[in-house]
CSV table of C-alpha atoms and ligand atoms in Angstrom, one decimal:
chain,number,residue,atom,x,y,z
A,9,MET,CA,0.0,0.0,0.0
A,10,THR,CA,1.3,3.5,-0.8
A,11,GLN,CA,2.3,5.3,2.4
A,12,LYS,CA,0.0,8.1,3.6
A,13,LEU,CA,1.5,11.5,3.5
A,14,GLN,CA,1.4,13.9,6.4
A,15,ALA,CA,2.0,17.6,6.9
A,16,PRO,CA,5.7,18.3,7.8
A,17,ARG,CA,6.6,18.3,11.5
A,18,GLY,CA,5.9,21.6,13.2
A,19,THR,CA,3.3,22.6,10.6
A,20,TYR,CA,-0.5,22.2,10.7
A,21,ASP,CA,-3.5,22.6,8.5
A,22,VAL,CA,-6.0,25.4,9.1
A,23,LEU,CA,-9.3,23.5,8.7
A,24,PRO,CA,-12.5,25.2,7.8
A,25,ASP,CA,-13.8,25.0,11.4
A,26,GLN,CA,-10.8,26.9,12.6
A,27,ALA,CA,-11.0,29.6,10.0
A,28,ALA,CA,-13.6,31.7,11.7
A,29,ALA,CA,-11.5,32.3,14.8
A,30,ARG,CA,-8.5,33.3,12.7
A,31,ARG,CA,-10.7,35.7,10.7
A,32,TRP,CA,-11.9,37.2,13.9
A,33,ILE,CA,-8.3,38.0,15.0
A,34,GLU,CA,-7.6,39.4,11.6
A,35,HIS,CA,-10.7,41.7,11.6
A,36,THR,CA,-10.1,42.8,15.1
A,37,ALA,CA,-6.4,43.7,14.3
A,38,GLU,CA,-7.5,45.4,11.1
A,39,ARG,CA,-10.1,47.6,12.8
A,40,LEU,CA,-7.8,48.5,15.7
A,41,LEU,CA,-4.7,49.2,13.6
A,42,GLU,CA,-6.2,50.8,10.6
A,43,GLY,CA,-8.2,53.0,13.1
A,44,ALA,CA,-4.8,54.2,14.4
A,45,GLY,CA,-3.5,55.0,10.9
A,46,TYR,CA,-1.6,51.7,10.2
A,47,ARG,CA,-2.0,50.4,6.7
A,48,ARG,CA,-1.6,46.8,5.6
A,49,ILE,CA,1.6,45.6,3.9
A,50,GLU,CA,2.4,42.2,2.4
A,51,THR,CA,6.0,41.3,1.6
A,52,PRO,CA,7.3,38.2,-0.2
A,53,THR,CA,7.4,34.8,1.6
A,54,PHE,CA,11.1,34.6,0.8
A,55,GLU,CA,13.8,37.2,0.7
A,56,ALA,CA,17.5,37.3,0.0
A,57,THR,CA,19.3,35.5,2.8
A,58,GLU,CA,21.5,38.5,3.3
A,59,LEU,CA,18.5,40.5,4.5
A,60,PHE,CA,18.1,38.4,7.6
A,61,ALA,CA,21.8,37.8,8.1
A,62,ARG,CA,22.3,41.6,8.3
A,63,GLY,CA,18.9,42.6,9.7
A,64,VAL,CA,18.3,39.9,12.4
A,65,GLY,CA,21.9,39.5,13.2
A,66,GLU,CA,24.5,36.8,12.6
A,67,SER,CA,24.8,36.0,16.3
A,68,THR,CA,21.1,35.2,16.9
A,69,ASP,CA,19.6,31.8,17.2
A,70,ILE,CA,17.3,32.6,14.3
A,71,VAL,CA,20.2,33.2,11.8
A,72,GLN,CA,22.5,30.5,13.3
A,73,LYS,CA,20.1,27.6,13.6
A,74,GLU,CA,16.5,28.3,12.5
A,75,MET,CA,16.4,29.6,9.0
A,76,TYR,CA,14.9,27.7,6.1
A,77,THR,CA,17.6,28.7,3.5
A,78,PHE,CA,17.8,27.3,0.0
A,79,GLN,CA,19.4,28.1,-3.3
A,80,ASP,CA,17.1,28.7,-6.2
A,81,ALA,CA,17.7,27.5,-9.7
A,82,GLY,CA,19.6,30.7,-10.5
A,83,GLY,CA,22.1,30.1,-7.7
A,84,ARG,CA,20.7,32.8,-5.3
A,85,SER,CA,20.6,32.1,-1.6
A,86,LEU,CA,17.0,32.7,-0.4
A,87,THR,CA,15.4,32.3,3.0
A,88,LEU,CA,11.8,31.8,4.0
A,89,ARG,CA,11.1,34.8,6.2
A,90,PRO,CA,11.7,34.0,9.9
A,91,GLU,CA,10.3,37.4,11.0
A,92,GLY,CA,8.6,40.5,9.6
A,93,THR,CA,10.5,43.5,10.7
A,94,ALA,CA,13.5,43.2,8.4
A,95,PRO,CA,11.3,42.7,5.3
A,96,VAL,CA,9.1,45.6,6.1
A,97,CYS,CA,12.2,47.8,6.6
A,98,ARG,CA,13.5,46.6,3.3
A,99,ALA,CA,10.2,47.5,1.7
A,100,TYR,CA,10.3,51.0,3.4
A,101,VAL,CA,13.7,51.7,1.8
A,102,ASP,CA,12.9,50.0,-1.6
A,103,HIS,CA,9.8,52.2,-2.0
A,104,GLY,CA,11.3,55.4,-0.8
A,105,MET,CA,8.8,55.7,2.1
A,106,GLN,CA,11.1,58.1,3.8
A,107,LYS,CA,9.6,60.7,1.5
A,108,LEU,CA,6.1,60.1,3.1
A,109,PRO,CA,5.0,61.9,6.2
A,110,GLN,CA,6.7,60.2,9.2
A,111,PRO,CA,6.2,57.9,10.9
A,112,VAL,CA,5.0,55.5,8.3
A,113,LYS,CA,2.8,53.0,10.0
A,114,LEU,CA,2.4,49.5,8.5
A,115,TRP,CA,0.8,46.3,9.7
A,116,TYR,CA,0.8,42.7,8.5
A,117,LEU,CA,-0.6,39.3,9.1
A,118,SER,CA,1.6,36.7,7.5
A,119,SER,CA,3.2,33.3,8.1
A,120,PHE,CA,6.8,32.9,9.2
A,121,PHE,CA,9.2,30.0,9.2
A,122,ARG,CA,11.7,28.9,11.9
A,123,TYR,CA,13.3,25.6,12.3
A,124,GLU,CA,12.5,25.3,16.0
A,125,ARG,CA,11.7,22.4,18.3
A,126,ALA,CA,8.1,21.8,17.6
A,127,GLN,CA,5.7,21.7,20.6
A,128,ALA,CA,2.4,23.1,21.8
A,129,GLY,CA,2.5,26.8,20.8
A,130,ARG,CA,5.7,26.5,18.9
A,131,TYR,CA,5.6,25.7,15.2
A,132,ARG,CA,7.9,25.7,12.2
A,133,GLN,CA,5.4,27.6,10.2
A,134,PHE,CA,3.4,30.1,12.3
A,135,TRP,CA,1.4,33.2,11.9
A,136,GLN,CA,2.0,36.6,13.3
A,137,VAL,CA,0.1,39.9,13.3
A,138,GLY,CA,2.6,42.7,13.5
A,139,ALA,CA,2.9,46.5,13.3
A,140,GLU,CA,5.8,48.7,12.5
A,141,ALA,CA,6.0,52.5,12.9
A,142,ILE,CA,9.0,53.8,11.0
A,143,GLY,CA,10.6,57.2,10.8
A,144,SER,CA,10.2,58.8,14.3
A,145,ASP,CA,12.1,58.2,17.5
A,146,ASP,CA,9.5,60.1,19.6
A,147,PRO,CA,8.6,58.2,22.8
A,148,ALA,CA,5.0,58.7,22.0
A,149,VAL,CA,5.4,56.2,19.1
A,150,ASP,CA,6.7,53.6,21.5
A,151,ALA,CA,3.8,54.2,24.0
A,152,GLU,CA,1.2,54.1,21.2
A,153,ALA,CA,2.6,50.9,19.8
A,154,ILE,CA,2.6,49.2,23.2
A,155,LEU,CA,-0.9,50.4,23.9
A,156,LEU,CA,-2.2,49.1,20.6
A,157,LEU,CA,-0.9,45.6,21.3
A,158,HIS,CA,-2.3,45.8,24.8
A,159,GLU,CA,-5.6,46.8,23.4
A,160,LEU,CA,-5.6,44.1,20.8
A,161,LEU,CA,-4.9,41.3,23.3
A,162,ALA,CA,-7.6,42.7,25.6
A,163,GLU,CA,-10.2,42.9,22.8
A,164,LEU,CA,-9.3,39.3,21.8
A,165,GLY,CA,-9.8,38.2,25.4
A,166,VAL,CA,-6.3,36.9,25.9
A,167,GLY,CA,-6.3,36.1,29.6
A,168,ASP,CA,-3.8,36.9,32.4
A,169,VAL,CA,-1.6,39.2,30.4
A,170,ARG,CA,1.5,40.7,31.8
A,171,LEU,CA,3.7,43.3,30.2
A,172,ARG,CA,7.5,43.3,30.7
A,173,LEU,CA,9.3,46.4,29.7
A,174,SER,CA,12.9,47.5,29.5
A,175,SER,CA,15.3,49.7,27.5
A,176,LEU,CA,18.5,48.7,25.9
A,177,GLY,CA,19.7,52.2,25.3
A,178,THR,CA,21.3,53.2,22.0
A,179,ALA,CA,23.9,51.0,20.2
A,180,ALA,CA,26.7,52.9,21.9
A,181,THR,CA,25.3,52.4,25.4
A,182,ARG,CA,24.7,48.7,24.6
A,183,ALA,CA,28.3,48.2,23.2
A,184,ALA,CA,29.8,49.7,26.4
A,185,TYR,CA,27.5,47.6,28.6
A,186,ARG,CA,28.2,44.5,26.5
A,187,GLU,CA,31.9,44.8,27.4
A,188,GLU,CA,31.1,45.3,31.1
A,189,LEU,CA,28.9,42.2,31.0
A,190,GLN,CA,31.5,40.2,29.2
A,191,SER,CA,34.0,40.9,32.0
A,192,HIS,CA,31.5,39.9,34.6
A,193,LEU,CA,30.8,36.6,32.7
A,194,ARG,CA,34.5,35.9,32.2
A,195,ALA,CA,35.1,36.4,35.9
A,196,HIS,CA,32.5,33.8,36.7
A,197,ALA,CA,33.0,31.6,33.7
A,198,ASP,CA,33.4,28.4,35.7
A,199,ARG,CA,29.8,28.6,37.0
A,200,LEU,CA,28.2,29.2,33.6
A,201,SER,CA,26.5,26.7,31.4
A,202,GLU,CA,28.7,25.5,28.5
A,203,GLU,CA,26.3,27.2,26.0
A,204,VAL,CA,26.5,30.6,27.7
A,205,ARG,CA,30.2,30.3,28.1
A,206,GLY,CA,30.5,29.6,24.4
A,207,ARG,CA,28.6,32.7,23.6
A,208,ILE,CA,30.3,35.3,25.8
A,209,ASP,CA,32.0,36.8,22.8
A,210,LEU,CA,29.2,36.6,20.4
A,211,ASN,CA,26.0,37.3,22.4
A,212,PRO,CA,26.6,37.8,26.1
A,213,LEU,CA,23.1,39.3,26.7
A,214,ARG,CA,21.5,36.0,26.0
A,215,ALA,CA,22.9,34.7,29.3
A,216,PHE,CA,19.9,36.5,30.9
A,217,ASP,CA,17.6,34.0,29.1
A,218,SER,CA,19.3,30.9,30.5
A,219,ASP,CA,17.5,28.5,32.9
A,220,HIS,CA,20.8,27.0,34.0
A,221,PRO,CA,21.0,27.4,37.8
A,222,GLY,CA,24.7,28.4,38.0
A,223,THR,CA,24.2,30.9,35.2
A,224,GLN,CA,21.2,32.4,36.9
A,225,GLU,CA,23.2,32.9,40.1
A,226,VAL,CA,25.9,34.7,38.1
A,227,MET,CA,23.3,36.8,36.3
A,228,ALA,CA,21.7,37.9,39.6
A,229,THR,CA,24.8,39.9,40.4
A,230,ALA,CA,25.5,41.0,36.8
A,231,PRO,CA,25.6,44.7,36.0
A,232,ARG,CA,22.2,45.9,34.7
A,233,LEU,CA,21.8,47.7,31.4
A,234,LEU,CA,18.9,49.7,32.8
A,235,ASP,CA,21.2,51.2,35.4
A,236,ARG,CA,23.6,52.3,32.6
A,237,LEU,CA,21.1,54.4,30.6
A,238,GLU,CA,22.2,58.0,30.5
A,239,GLY,CA,21.1,61.3,29.1
A,240,GLU,CA,18.7,61.0,26.2
A,241,ASP,CA,18.3,57.3,26.5
A,242,ALA,CA,17.2,57.6,30.1
A,243,GLU,CA,14.9,60.5,29.3
A,244,HIS,CA,13.4,58.6,26.4
A,245,PHE,CA,12.6,55.6,28.6
A,246,ALA,CA,11.2,57.9,31.3
A,247,GLN,CA,8.8,59.4,28.8
A,248,VAL,CA,7.6,56.1,27.5
A,249,ARG,CA,7.0,55.0,31.0
A,250,ALA,CA,5.2,58.2,31.9
A,251,LEU,CA,2.8,57.8,28.9
A,252,LEU,CA,2.1,54.2,29.8
A,253,ASP,CA,1.5,55.2,33.5
A,254,ALA,CA,-0.9,57.9,32.3
A,255,GLU,CA,-2.8,55.4,30.3
A,256,GLY,CA,-3.0,53.1,33.3
A,257,VAL,CA,-1.1,50.3,31.6
A,258,ALA,CA,0.6,48.1,34.2
A,259,TYR,CA,4.1,46.8,33.4
A,260,GLN,CA,7.0,45.2,35.2
A,261,LEU,CA,10.5,46.5,34.6
A,262,ASP,CA,12.6,43.6,33.6
A,263,HIS,CA,16.3,44.3,33.2
A,264,GLY,CA,16.8,40.7,31.9
A,265,LEU,CA,14.4,41.2,29.0
A,266,VAL,CA,16.6,40.4,26.0
A,267,ARG,CA,14.7,39.7,22.9
A,268,GLY,CA,16.2,37.2,20.5
A,269,LEU,CA,17.0,39.6,17.7
A,270,ASP,CA,20.0,41.9,17.5
A,271,TYR,CA,18.5,45.0,16.1
A,272,TYR,CA,16.8,46.3,19.2
A,273,THR,CA,17.7,49.7,20.7
A,274,ARG,CA,16.0,51.6,23.5
A,275,THR,CA,12.5,50.3,24.3
A,276,VAL,CA,11.9,46.6,24.3
A,277,PHE,CA,8.7,44.9,25.6
A,278,GLU,CA,7.0,41.5,25.8
A,279,PHE,CA,3.5,40.4,26.7
A,280,THR,CA,3.1,37.0,28.3
A,281,SER,CA,0.0,35.2,29.3
A,282,ASP,CA,-0.3,33.0,32.3
A,283,ALA,CA,-3.1,31.2,30.4
A,284,LEU,CA,-0.3,29.6,28.3
A,285,GLY,CA,2.1,26.9,29.4
A,286,ALA,CA,5.8,27.0,28.9
A,287,GLN,CA,5.6,29.0,25.7
A,288,SER,CA,4.1,32.0,27.5
A,289,GLY,CA,5.1,34.8,25.1
A,290,VAL,CA,2.1,36.1,23.2
A,291,GLY,CA,3.8,39.1,21.5
A,292,GLY,CA,6.5,41.6,21.8
A,293,GLY,CA,8.8,44.0,20.1
A,294,GLY,CA,10.9,47.0,20.4
A,295,ARG,CA,12.7,49.9,18.9
A,296,TYR,CA,15.2,49.4,16.1
A,297,ASP,CA,16.7,52.8,15.4
A,298,GLY,CA,19.8,51.3,13.6
A,299,LEU,CA,18.2,48.7,11.5
A,300,ILE,CA,17.3,50.5,8.4
A,301,GLN,CA,20.8,52.0,8.1
A,302,GLN,CA,22.2,48.5,8.6
A,303,LEU,CA,20.1,47.4,5.6
A,304,GLY,CA,21.7,50.1,3.4
A,305,GLY,CA,19.0,52.8,3.9
A,306,PRO,CA,19.2,56.3,5.4
A,307,ALA,CA,19.5,56.6,9.2
A,308,THR,CA,15.9,56.0,10.3
A,309,ALA,CA,14.2,55.3,13.6
A,310,GLY,CA,11.6,52.6,13.9
A,311,ILE,CA,9.6,50.5,16.4
A,312,GLY,CA,7.4,47.5,16.0
A,313,TRP,CA,5.9,44.4,17.5
A,314,ALA,CA,4.6,41.0,16.5
A,315,ALA,CA,2.1,38.7,18.2
A,316,GLY,CA,1.7,35.0,17.5
A,317,ILE,CA,-1.7,34.0,16.1
A,318,GLU,CA,-1.5,30.4,17.5
A,319,ARG,CA,-0.7,31.7,21.0
A,320,ILE,CA,-3.5,34.2,20.9
A,321,LEU,CA,-5.9,31.4,19.9
A,322,LEU,CA,-4.6,29.2,22.8
A,323,ALA,CA,-4.9,32.0,25.3
A,324,ALA,CA,-8.1,33.8,24.1
A,325,GLU,CA,-11.2,33.3,26.2
A,326,GLN,CA,-13.7,34.9,23.7
A,327,ARG,CA,-14.8,33.0,20.7
A,328,PRO,CA,-16.2,34.5,17.5
A,329,ALA,CA,-19.8,33.9,16.5
A,330,PRO,CA,-20.4,30.7,14.4
A,331,GLU,CA,-20.3,30.8,10.6
A,332,PRO,CA,-23.4,32.2,8.9
A,333,VAL,CA,-26.0,29.7,7.8
A,334,VAL,CA,-26.9,28.9,4.2
A,335,ASP,CA,-29.7,31.2,3.1
A,336,LEU,CA,-30.9,29.1,0.2
A,337,TYR,CA,-30.4,25.5,-1.0
A,338,VAL,CA,-31.4,24.7,-4.5
A,339,ALA,CA,-32.7,21.2,-4.9
A,340,TYR,CA,-33.7,19.7,-8.2
A,341,ASP,CA,-35.0,16.5,-9.6
A,342,GLY,CA,-32.8,15.2,-12.4
A,343,PRO,CA,-29.9,16.6,-14.4
A,344,GLU,CA,-32.2,18.2,-16.9
A,345,ARG,CA,-33.1,20.8,-14.3
A,346,ARG,CA,-29.5,21.5,-13.4
A,347,ARG,CA,-29.2,24.6,-15.6
A,348,GLU,CA,-32.3,26.1,-14.0
A,349,ALA,CA,-30.8,25.4,-10.6
A,350,PHE,CA,-27.7,27.3,-11.5
A,351,VAL,CA,-29.8,30.3,-12.6
A,352,VAL,CA,-31.6,30.3,-9.2
A,353,ALA,CA,-28.4,29.9,-7.2
A,354,GLY,CA,-26.6,32.5,-9.3
A,355,GLU,CA,-29.4,35.0,-8.9
A,356,ALA,CA,-29.4,34.5,-5.1
A,357,ARG,CA,-25.6,34.9,-4.8
A,358,ARG,CA,-25.7,38.1,-6.9
A,359,ALA,CA,-28.3,39.4,-4.4
A,360,GLY,CA,-25.7,38.8,-1.6
A,361,MET,CA,-27.0,35.6,-0.1
A,362,SER,CA,-25.2,32.4,0.6
A,363,ALA,CA,-26.7,29.8,-1.8
A,364,GLN,CA,-25.7,26.2,-2.5
A,365,LEU,CA,-27.1,23.8,-5.0
A,366,GLU,CA,-27.0,20.0,-5.3
A,367,LEU,CA,-23.6,18.8,-6.5
A,368,ALA,CA,-23.6,15.1,-5.8
A,369,GLY,CA,-26.6,13.7,-7.7
A,370,ARG,CA,-28.6,12.9,-4.5
A,371,SER,CA,-32.3,12.0,-4.8
A,372,LEU,CA,-34.7,14.8,-4.0
A,373,LYS,CA,-35.3,13.3,-0.6
A,374,GLY,CA,-31.6,13.0,0.0
A,375,GLN,CA,-31.2,16.7,-1.0
A,376,LEU,CA,-33.7,17.8,1.5
A,377,ARG,CA,-31.9,15.9,4.2
A,378,HIS,CA,-28.6,17.4,3.1
A,379,ALA,CA,-30.2,20.9,3.2
A,380,ALA,CA,-31.4,20.3,6.7
A,381,ARG,CA,-27.9,19.2,7.8
A,382,LEU,CA,-26.5,22.4,6.3
A,383,GLU,CA,-29.2,24.3,8.3
A,384,ALA,CA,-30.3,26.0,5.1
A,385,ARG,CA,-33.0,28.6,5.8
A,386,TYR,CA,-34.9,28.0,2.6
A,387,VAL,CA,-34.9,25.3,0.0
A,388,ALA,CA,-36.0,25.9,-3.6
A,389,ILE,CA,-37.3,22.7,-5.1
A,390,LEU,CA,-37.3,22.3,-8.9
A,391,ASP,CA,-39.2,19.3,-10.2
A,392,GLY,CA,-41.7,18.3,-12.9
A,393,GLU,CA,-44.4,20.4,-11.2
A,394,GLY,CA,-42.4,23.6,-11.4
A,395,MET,CA,-40.6,25.5,-8.6
A,396,ARG,CA,-41.5,25.7,-4.9
A,397,LEU,CA,-39.8,27.4,-2.0
A,398,MET,CA,-39.8,25.6,1.3
A,399,ASP,CA,-39.3,27.5,4.6
A,400,MET,CA,-37.1,25.0,6.6
A,401,GLU,CA,-38.3,26.4,9.9
A,402,THR,CA,-42.1,26.0,9.3
A,403,HIS,CA,-41.8,23.5,6.4
A,404,GLU,CA,-44.4,25.6,4.6
A,405,GLN,CA,-44.2,25.4,0.8
A,406,GLN,CA,-45.0,28.1,-1.6
A,407,ASP,CA,-45.1,28.1,-5.5
A,408,VAL,CA,-42.7,30.5,-7.1
A,409,ASP,CA,-42.4,31.2,-10.7
A,410,SER,CA,-39.0,32.7,-11.2
A,411,ALA,CA,-35.5,33.0,-9.7
A,412,ALA,CA,-36.3,36.6,-9.0
A,413,ALA,CA,-39.3,35.6,-7.0
A,414,VAL,CA,-37.2,33.1,-5.0
A,415,VAL,CA,-34.8,35.9,-4.1
A,416,ALA,CA,-37.5,38.3,-3.2
A,417,ARG,CA,-39.2,35.7,-0.9
A,418,VAL,CA,-35.9,34.7,0.8
A,419,ILE,CA,-35.0,38.4,1.4
A,420,LYS,CA,-38.4,39.0,2.9
A,421,GLY,CA,-37.9,36.0,5.2
A,422,ARG,CA,-34.6,37.2,6.3
A,423,HIS,CA,-35.9,40.7,7.2
A,424,PRO,CA,-39.5,40.2,8.3
A,425,ALA,CA,-41.4,43.5,7.8
B,528,AMP,P1,9.4,37.0,18.0
B,528,AMP,O1,9.3,37.3,16.6
B,528,AMP,O2,10.4,35.9,18.3
B,528,AMP,O3,9.7,38.2,18.9
B,528,AMP,O4,8.0,36.4,18.5
B,528,AMP,C1,6.9,37.2,18.6
B,528,AMP,C2,5.7,36.3,18.9
B,528,AMP,O5,5.5,35.4,17.9
B,528,AMP,C3,5.9,35.4,20.1
B,528,AMP,O6,5.5,36.1,21.3
B,528,AMP,C4,5.0,34.3,19.8
B,528,AMP,O7,3.7,34.6,20.2
B,528,AMP,C5,5.1,34.2,18.4
B,528,AMP,N1,6.1,33.1,17.9
B,528,AMP,C6,7.4,33.2,17.8
B,528,AMP,N2,8.0,32.1,17.4
B,528,AMP,C7,6.9,31.2,17.3
B,528,AMP,C8,6.8,29.8,16.9
B,528,AMP,N3,7.9,29.1,16.5
B,528,AMP,N4,5.6,29.2,16.9
B,528,AMP,C9,4.5,29.9,17.2
B,528,AMP,N5,4.6,31.2,17.6
B,528,AMP,C10,5.7,31.8,17.6
């Protein structure tokens, strides 16, 4: 027997029954973000590998271990996008968006690809809704971005949400801090996990993410980046915090908040939900004032976030309304009436109703059973005696003489006078 094929590990099918919940997330995000001046953008599923190597950072887990990279037939190295910020920034530069009024606010809902250990809430193809505000370093942009994600999670009913907040300062602050942290790690190298020790040179900040007990002890006495913020960096962060305070958004300062991408500067944040298990991150983001320049564009500030659709679905308490029912089912007796059935269904669809017709050669009785299973509101019956319309709630039947009459009758039934 030929072996049955399955979806690749870490991927899943979105089945029709699950589509409504996803559409509800999309519509909520659209309403909220477009209402705040964000406009939708869609970038290609794959990009030049170079974009992520430069944009996400050579030292990150994503670039080192998780990218789906391949060569196309023309010998170019391409990568399935592992995240959305670098592509949106590339598009910003490509399309000269720096000439538009700033900040340019863009949002997306797309799928991303990372070769990760697959488990509940962690997939190799996953979906994110994300927002990027590019072209202003005003702390108000940071506060608004955080507020919008906060609002989105609240509207979707994502339970037990916590916000962790920090600031990484500018690239210069971070570079000086990095050296200080490296000295601290080297001084206690014998107590660190092997992995953390191996990354002291490349990515010392990731040591804060470690769950290794020895490493955690060393990190408890490590210098803190938040304590090193000076001048404009400190002022910027104070203003972001003041705006969040004024809006009554609760957050915890977390000096160990190190997001897994290299491009962040200044504000970084993450929303977690206690309603989730081990994979508690629902969404997060931060400022990336150096990224666009790193991608070959002009010096441009930016901030953004992304939230995982699968995690939202896992943590959300609210559920969208069920799918709309079938307004009209067109049943007919014998293939010679098929054309007429198409006319009736077509007319109903043009009038904006959901209409289905028999597609499997069932008997008239079988068709009525099928219509009942579909919870059709009305059934048009075409047989040797002409056309009748049956109200599936009352089972009353009425003669009708044309497709237009069917449509008029169904509309009247939908909106009783
Ligand atoms: P990141 O792009 O890593 O900052 O992730 C932002 C959000 O995307 C996370 O908080 C998760 O909700 C979601 N996410 C990231 N990676 C995955 C994954 N492999 N599977 C499912 N969701 C993910």
